[in-house]
Short mmCIF file of C-alpha atoms in Angstrom, two decimals:
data_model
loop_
_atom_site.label_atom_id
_atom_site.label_comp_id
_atom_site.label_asym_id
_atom_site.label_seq_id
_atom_site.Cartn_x
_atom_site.Cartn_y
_atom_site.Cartn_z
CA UNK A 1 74.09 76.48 181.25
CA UNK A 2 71.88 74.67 178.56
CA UNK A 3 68.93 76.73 179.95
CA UNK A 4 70.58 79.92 179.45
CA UNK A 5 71.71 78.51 175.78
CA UNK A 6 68.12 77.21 174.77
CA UNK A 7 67.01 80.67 175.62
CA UNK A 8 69.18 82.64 173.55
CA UNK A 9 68.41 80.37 170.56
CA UNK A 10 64.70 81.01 171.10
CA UNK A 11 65.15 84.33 171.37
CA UNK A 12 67.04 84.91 168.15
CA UNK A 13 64.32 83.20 166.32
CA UNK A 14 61.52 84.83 167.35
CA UNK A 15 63.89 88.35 166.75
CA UNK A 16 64.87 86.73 162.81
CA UNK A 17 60.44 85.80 162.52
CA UNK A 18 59.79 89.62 163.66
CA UNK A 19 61.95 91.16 161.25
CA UNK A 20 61.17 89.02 158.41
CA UNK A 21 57.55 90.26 158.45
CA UNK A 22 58.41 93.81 159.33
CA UNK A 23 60.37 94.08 155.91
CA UNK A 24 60.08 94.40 152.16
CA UNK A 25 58.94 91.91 150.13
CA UNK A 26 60.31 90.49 147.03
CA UNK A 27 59.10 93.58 144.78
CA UNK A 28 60.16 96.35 147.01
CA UNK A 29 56.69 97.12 148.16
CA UNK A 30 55.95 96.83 151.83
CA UNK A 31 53.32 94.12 152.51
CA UNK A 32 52.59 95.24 156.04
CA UNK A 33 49.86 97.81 155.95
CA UNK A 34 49.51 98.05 152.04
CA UNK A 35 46.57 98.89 150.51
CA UNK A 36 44.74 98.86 146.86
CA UNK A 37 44.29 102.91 145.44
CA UNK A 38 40.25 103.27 145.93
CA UNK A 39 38.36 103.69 142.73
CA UNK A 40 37.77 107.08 141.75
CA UNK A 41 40.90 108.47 142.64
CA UNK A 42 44.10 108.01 141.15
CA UNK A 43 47.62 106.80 142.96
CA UNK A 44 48.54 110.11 144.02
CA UNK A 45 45.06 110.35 146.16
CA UNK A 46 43.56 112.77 143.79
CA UNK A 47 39.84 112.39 142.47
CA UNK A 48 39.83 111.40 139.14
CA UNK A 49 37.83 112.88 136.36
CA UNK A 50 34.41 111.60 135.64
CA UNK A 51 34.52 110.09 131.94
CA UNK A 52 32.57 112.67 129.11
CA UNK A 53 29.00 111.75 128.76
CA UNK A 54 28.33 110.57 125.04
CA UNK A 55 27.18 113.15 122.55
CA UNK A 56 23.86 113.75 121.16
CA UNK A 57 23.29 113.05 117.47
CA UNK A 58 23.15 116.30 116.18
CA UNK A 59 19.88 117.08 114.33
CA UNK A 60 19.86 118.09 111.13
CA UNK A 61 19.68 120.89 110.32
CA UNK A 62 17.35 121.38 107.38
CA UNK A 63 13.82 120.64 108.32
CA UNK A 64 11.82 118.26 106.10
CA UNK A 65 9.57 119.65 103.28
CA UNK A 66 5.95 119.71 103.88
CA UNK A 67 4.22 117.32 101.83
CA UNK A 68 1.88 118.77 99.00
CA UNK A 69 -1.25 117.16 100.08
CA UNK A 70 -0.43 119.65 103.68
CA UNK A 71 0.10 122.68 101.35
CA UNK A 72 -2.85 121.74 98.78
CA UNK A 73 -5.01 124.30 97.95
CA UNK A 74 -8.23 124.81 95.82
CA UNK A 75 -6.98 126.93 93.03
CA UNK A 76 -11.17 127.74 92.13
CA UNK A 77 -12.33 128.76 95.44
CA UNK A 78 -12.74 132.57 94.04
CA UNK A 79 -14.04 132.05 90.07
CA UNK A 80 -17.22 133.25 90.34
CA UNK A 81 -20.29 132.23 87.92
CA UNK A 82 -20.47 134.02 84.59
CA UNK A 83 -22.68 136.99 84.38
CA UNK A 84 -23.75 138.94 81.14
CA UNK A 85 -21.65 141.58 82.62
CA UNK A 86 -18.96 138.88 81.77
CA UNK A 87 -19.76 138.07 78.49
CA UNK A 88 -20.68 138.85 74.97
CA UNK A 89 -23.49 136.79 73.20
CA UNK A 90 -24.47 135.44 69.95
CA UNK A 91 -26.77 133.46 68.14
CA UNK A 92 -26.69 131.34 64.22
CA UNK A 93 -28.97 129.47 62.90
CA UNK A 94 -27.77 125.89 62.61
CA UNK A 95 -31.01 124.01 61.35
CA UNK A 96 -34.06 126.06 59.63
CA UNK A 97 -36.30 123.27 59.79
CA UNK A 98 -36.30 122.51 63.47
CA UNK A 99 -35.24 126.40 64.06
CA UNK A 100 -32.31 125.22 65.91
CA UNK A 101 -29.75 127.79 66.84
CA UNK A 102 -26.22 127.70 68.00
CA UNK A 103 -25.75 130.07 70.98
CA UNK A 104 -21.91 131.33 72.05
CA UNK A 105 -20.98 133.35 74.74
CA UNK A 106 -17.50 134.89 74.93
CA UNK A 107 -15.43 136.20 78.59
CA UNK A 108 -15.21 139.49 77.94
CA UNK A 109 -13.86 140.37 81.39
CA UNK A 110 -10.38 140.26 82.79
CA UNK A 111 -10.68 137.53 84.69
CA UNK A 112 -12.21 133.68 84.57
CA UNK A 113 -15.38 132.81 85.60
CA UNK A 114 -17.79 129.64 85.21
CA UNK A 115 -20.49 129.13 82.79
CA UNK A 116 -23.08 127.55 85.03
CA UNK A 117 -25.70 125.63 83.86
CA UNK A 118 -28.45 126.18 81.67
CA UNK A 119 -28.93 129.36 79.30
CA UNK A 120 -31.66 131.27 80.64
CA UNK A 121 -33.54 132.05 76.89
CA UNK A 122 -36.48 134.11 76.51
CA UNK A 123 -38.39 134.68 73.08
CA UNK A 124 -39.31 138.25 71.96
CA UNK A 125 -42.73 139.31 73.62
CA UNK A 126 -43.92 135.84 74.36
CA UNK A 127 -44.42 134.19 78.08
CA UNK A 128 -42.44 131.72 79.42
CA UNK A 129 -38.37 130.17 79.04
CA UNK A 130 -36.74 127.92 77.00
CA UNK A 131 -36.61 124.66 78.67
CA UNK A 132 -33.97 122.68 79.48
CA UNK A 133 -32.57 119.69 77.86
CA UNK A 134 -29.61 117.41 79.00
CA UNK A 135 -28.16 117.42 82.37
CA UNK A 136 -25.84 119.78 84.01
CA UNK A 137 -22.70 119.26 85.91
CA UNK A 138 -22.69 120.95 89.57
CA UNK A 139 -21.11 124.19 90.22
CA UNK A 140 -17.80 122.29 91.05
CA UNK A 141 -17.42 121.11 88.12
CA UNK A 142 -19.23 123.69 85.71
CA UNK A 143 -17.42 124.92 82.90
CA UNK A 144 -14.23 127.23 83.16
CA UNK A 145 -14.00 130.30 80.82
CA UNK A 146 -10.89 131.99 80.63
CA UNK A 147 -10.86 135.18 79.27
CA UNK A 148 -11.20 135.31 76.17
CA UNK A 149 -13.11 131.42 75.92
CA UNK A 150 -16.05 130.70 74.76
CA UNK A 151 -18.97 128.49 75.69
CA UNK A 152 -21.92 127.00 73.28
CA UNK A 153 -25.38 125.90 73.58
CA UNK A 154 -27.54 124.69 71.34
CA UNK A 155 -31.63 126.27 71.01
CA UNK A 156 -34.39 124.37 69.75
CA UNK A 157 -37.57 126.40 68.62
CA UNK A 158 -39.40 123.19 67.58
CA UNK A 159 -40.87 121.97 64.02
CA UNK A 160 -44.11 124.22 62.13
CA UNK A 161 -46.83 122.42 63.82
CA UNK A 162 -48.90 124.85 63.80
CA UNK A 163 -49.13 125.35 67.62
CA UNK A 164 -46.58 127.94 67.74
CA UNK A 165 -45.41 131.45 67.28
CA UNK A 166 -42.64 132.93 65.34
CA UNK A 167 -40.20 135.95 67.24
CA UNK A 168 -37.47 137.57 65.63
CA UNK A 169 -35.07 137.87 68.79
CA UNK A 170 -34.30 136.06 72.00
CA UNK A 171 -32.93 137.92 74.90
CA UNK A 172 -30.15 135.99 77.22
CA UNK A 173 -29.16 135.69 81.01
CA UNK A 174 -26.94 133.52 82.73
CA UNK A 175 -27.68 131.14 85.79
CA UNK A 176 -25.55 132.36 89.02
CA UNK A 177 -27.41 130.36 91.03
CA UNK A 178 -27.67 133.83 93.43
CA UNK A 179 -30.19 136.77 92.84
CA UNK A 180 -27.66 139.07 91.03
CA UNK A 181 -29.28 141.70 88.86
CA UNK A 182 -28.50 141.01 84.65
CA UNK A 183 -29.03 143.18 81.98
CA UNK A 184 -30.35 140.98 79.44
CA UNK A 185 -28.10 140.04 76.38
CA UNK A 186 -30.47 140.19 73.26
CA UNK A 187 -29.89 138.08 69.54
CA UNK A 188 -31.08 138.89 66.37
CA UNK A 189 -33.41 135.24 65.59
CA UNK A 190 -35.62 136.33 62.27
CA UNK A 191 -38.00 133.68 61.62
CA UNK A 192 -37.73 131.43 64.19
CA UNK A 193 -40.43 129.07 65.07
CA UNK A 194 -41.45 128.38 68.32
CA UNK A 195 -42.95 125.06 69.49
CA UNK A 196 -44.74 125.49 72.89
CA UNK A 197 -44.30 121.81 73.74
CA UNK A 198 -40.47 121.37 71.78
CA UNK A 199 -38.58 124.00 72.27
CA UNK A 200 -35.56 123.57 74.49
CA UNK A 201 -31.84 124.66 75.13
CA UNK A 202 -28.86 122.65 76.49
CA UNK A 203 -26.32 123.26 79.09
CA UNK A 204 -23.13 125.13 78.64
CA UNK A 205 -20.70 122.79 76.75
CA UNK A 206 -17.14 123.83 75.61
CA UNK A 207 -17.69 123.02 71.80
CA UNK A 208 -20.82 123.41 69.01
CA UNK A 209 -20.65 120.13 67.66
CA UNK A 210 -21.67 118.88 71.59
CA UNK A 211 -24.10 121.68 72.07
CA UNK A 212 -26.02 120.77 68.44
CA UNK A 213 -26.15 117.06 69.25
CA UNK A 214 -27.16 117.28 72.79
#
């Protein structure tokens, strides 16, 4: 009889142990079996959406300027040399004694051009150039005429030594530094003196005081 009883008491426990962890737990969830939603779904068992990649910063849109040393350009690359096609020419005398002479040339054309150089002077019938006197800048850097601008130069014949030979007109053509064909540009000069060992002419100089006292 106690057999039978111990067994029935055993057997209720192990039935109250078995339904304990078959049920709910405190929360109302079931604890048996339960598991955590995986990531990348969401509770329902659905696949979630992948999160929006960042955004670009957008670029602007106006482009930078170019700088002006990229867009710098040589405004003289197409003024040519002075020719006397380009030019009218005079001549005054400036100092009897030494016949010195102030020589102008005017751009007569419709466009500028550069007084190179040196006058190219020739006297009357006789052999033979001024020569020159003073330095001259390079073609880069030779002087700009305008139209309308003028240029000077001043002419020395030389002192009455003697030596010499007195012409009554010089003739004129400018230095292009090419072989370009001039029609000589002539002066009235009565009286001058020429010095075959003085006489000179300076370079092209944008104002008669310079070109006297060069």
């Amino acid at each position: 009889m106690n057999t039978v009883r111990t067994a029935a008491v055993v057997l209720a426990a192990v039935s109250a142990l078995a339904l304990s962890a078959c049920g709910p737990s405190e929360d109302g969830a079931s604890d048996a079996g339960s598991t955590a939603p995986s990531a990348g779904t969401t509770p329902s068992g659905a696949p979630s959406k992948p999160s929006a990649a960042p955004k670009a910063p957008s670029a602007s849109a106006t482009p930078p300027a170019p700088s002006a040393s990229s867009s710098a350009t040589d405004a003289d690359f197409d003024v040519f040399p002075c020719s006397t096609y380009d030019v009218t020419f005079t001549a005054h005398l400036a100092e009897p004694t030494t016949s010195s002479y102030l020589l102008k040339i005017t751009n007569s054309s419709g466009k500028a051009c550069r007084a190179l150089g040196h006058p190219v002077v020739t006297f009357g019938d006789l052999d033979g150039q001024a020569t020159q006197r003073g330095g001259a800048p390079g073609i880069e850097d030779a002087l700009r005429l305008e139209p309308g601008e003028s240029a000077y130069a001043g002419l020395l014949g030389g002192t009455h030594d003697g030596t010499g030979s007195t012409v009554d007109s010089i003739a004129l053509t400018m230095d292009t530094e090419s072989d370009l064909e001039q029609k000589p540009l002539t002066a009235s000069t009565p009286g001058l003196y020429v010095s075959p060992t003085v006489n000179s002419v300076t370079p092209w100089v944008d104002n008669a005081e310079d070109a006297l006292s060069l």
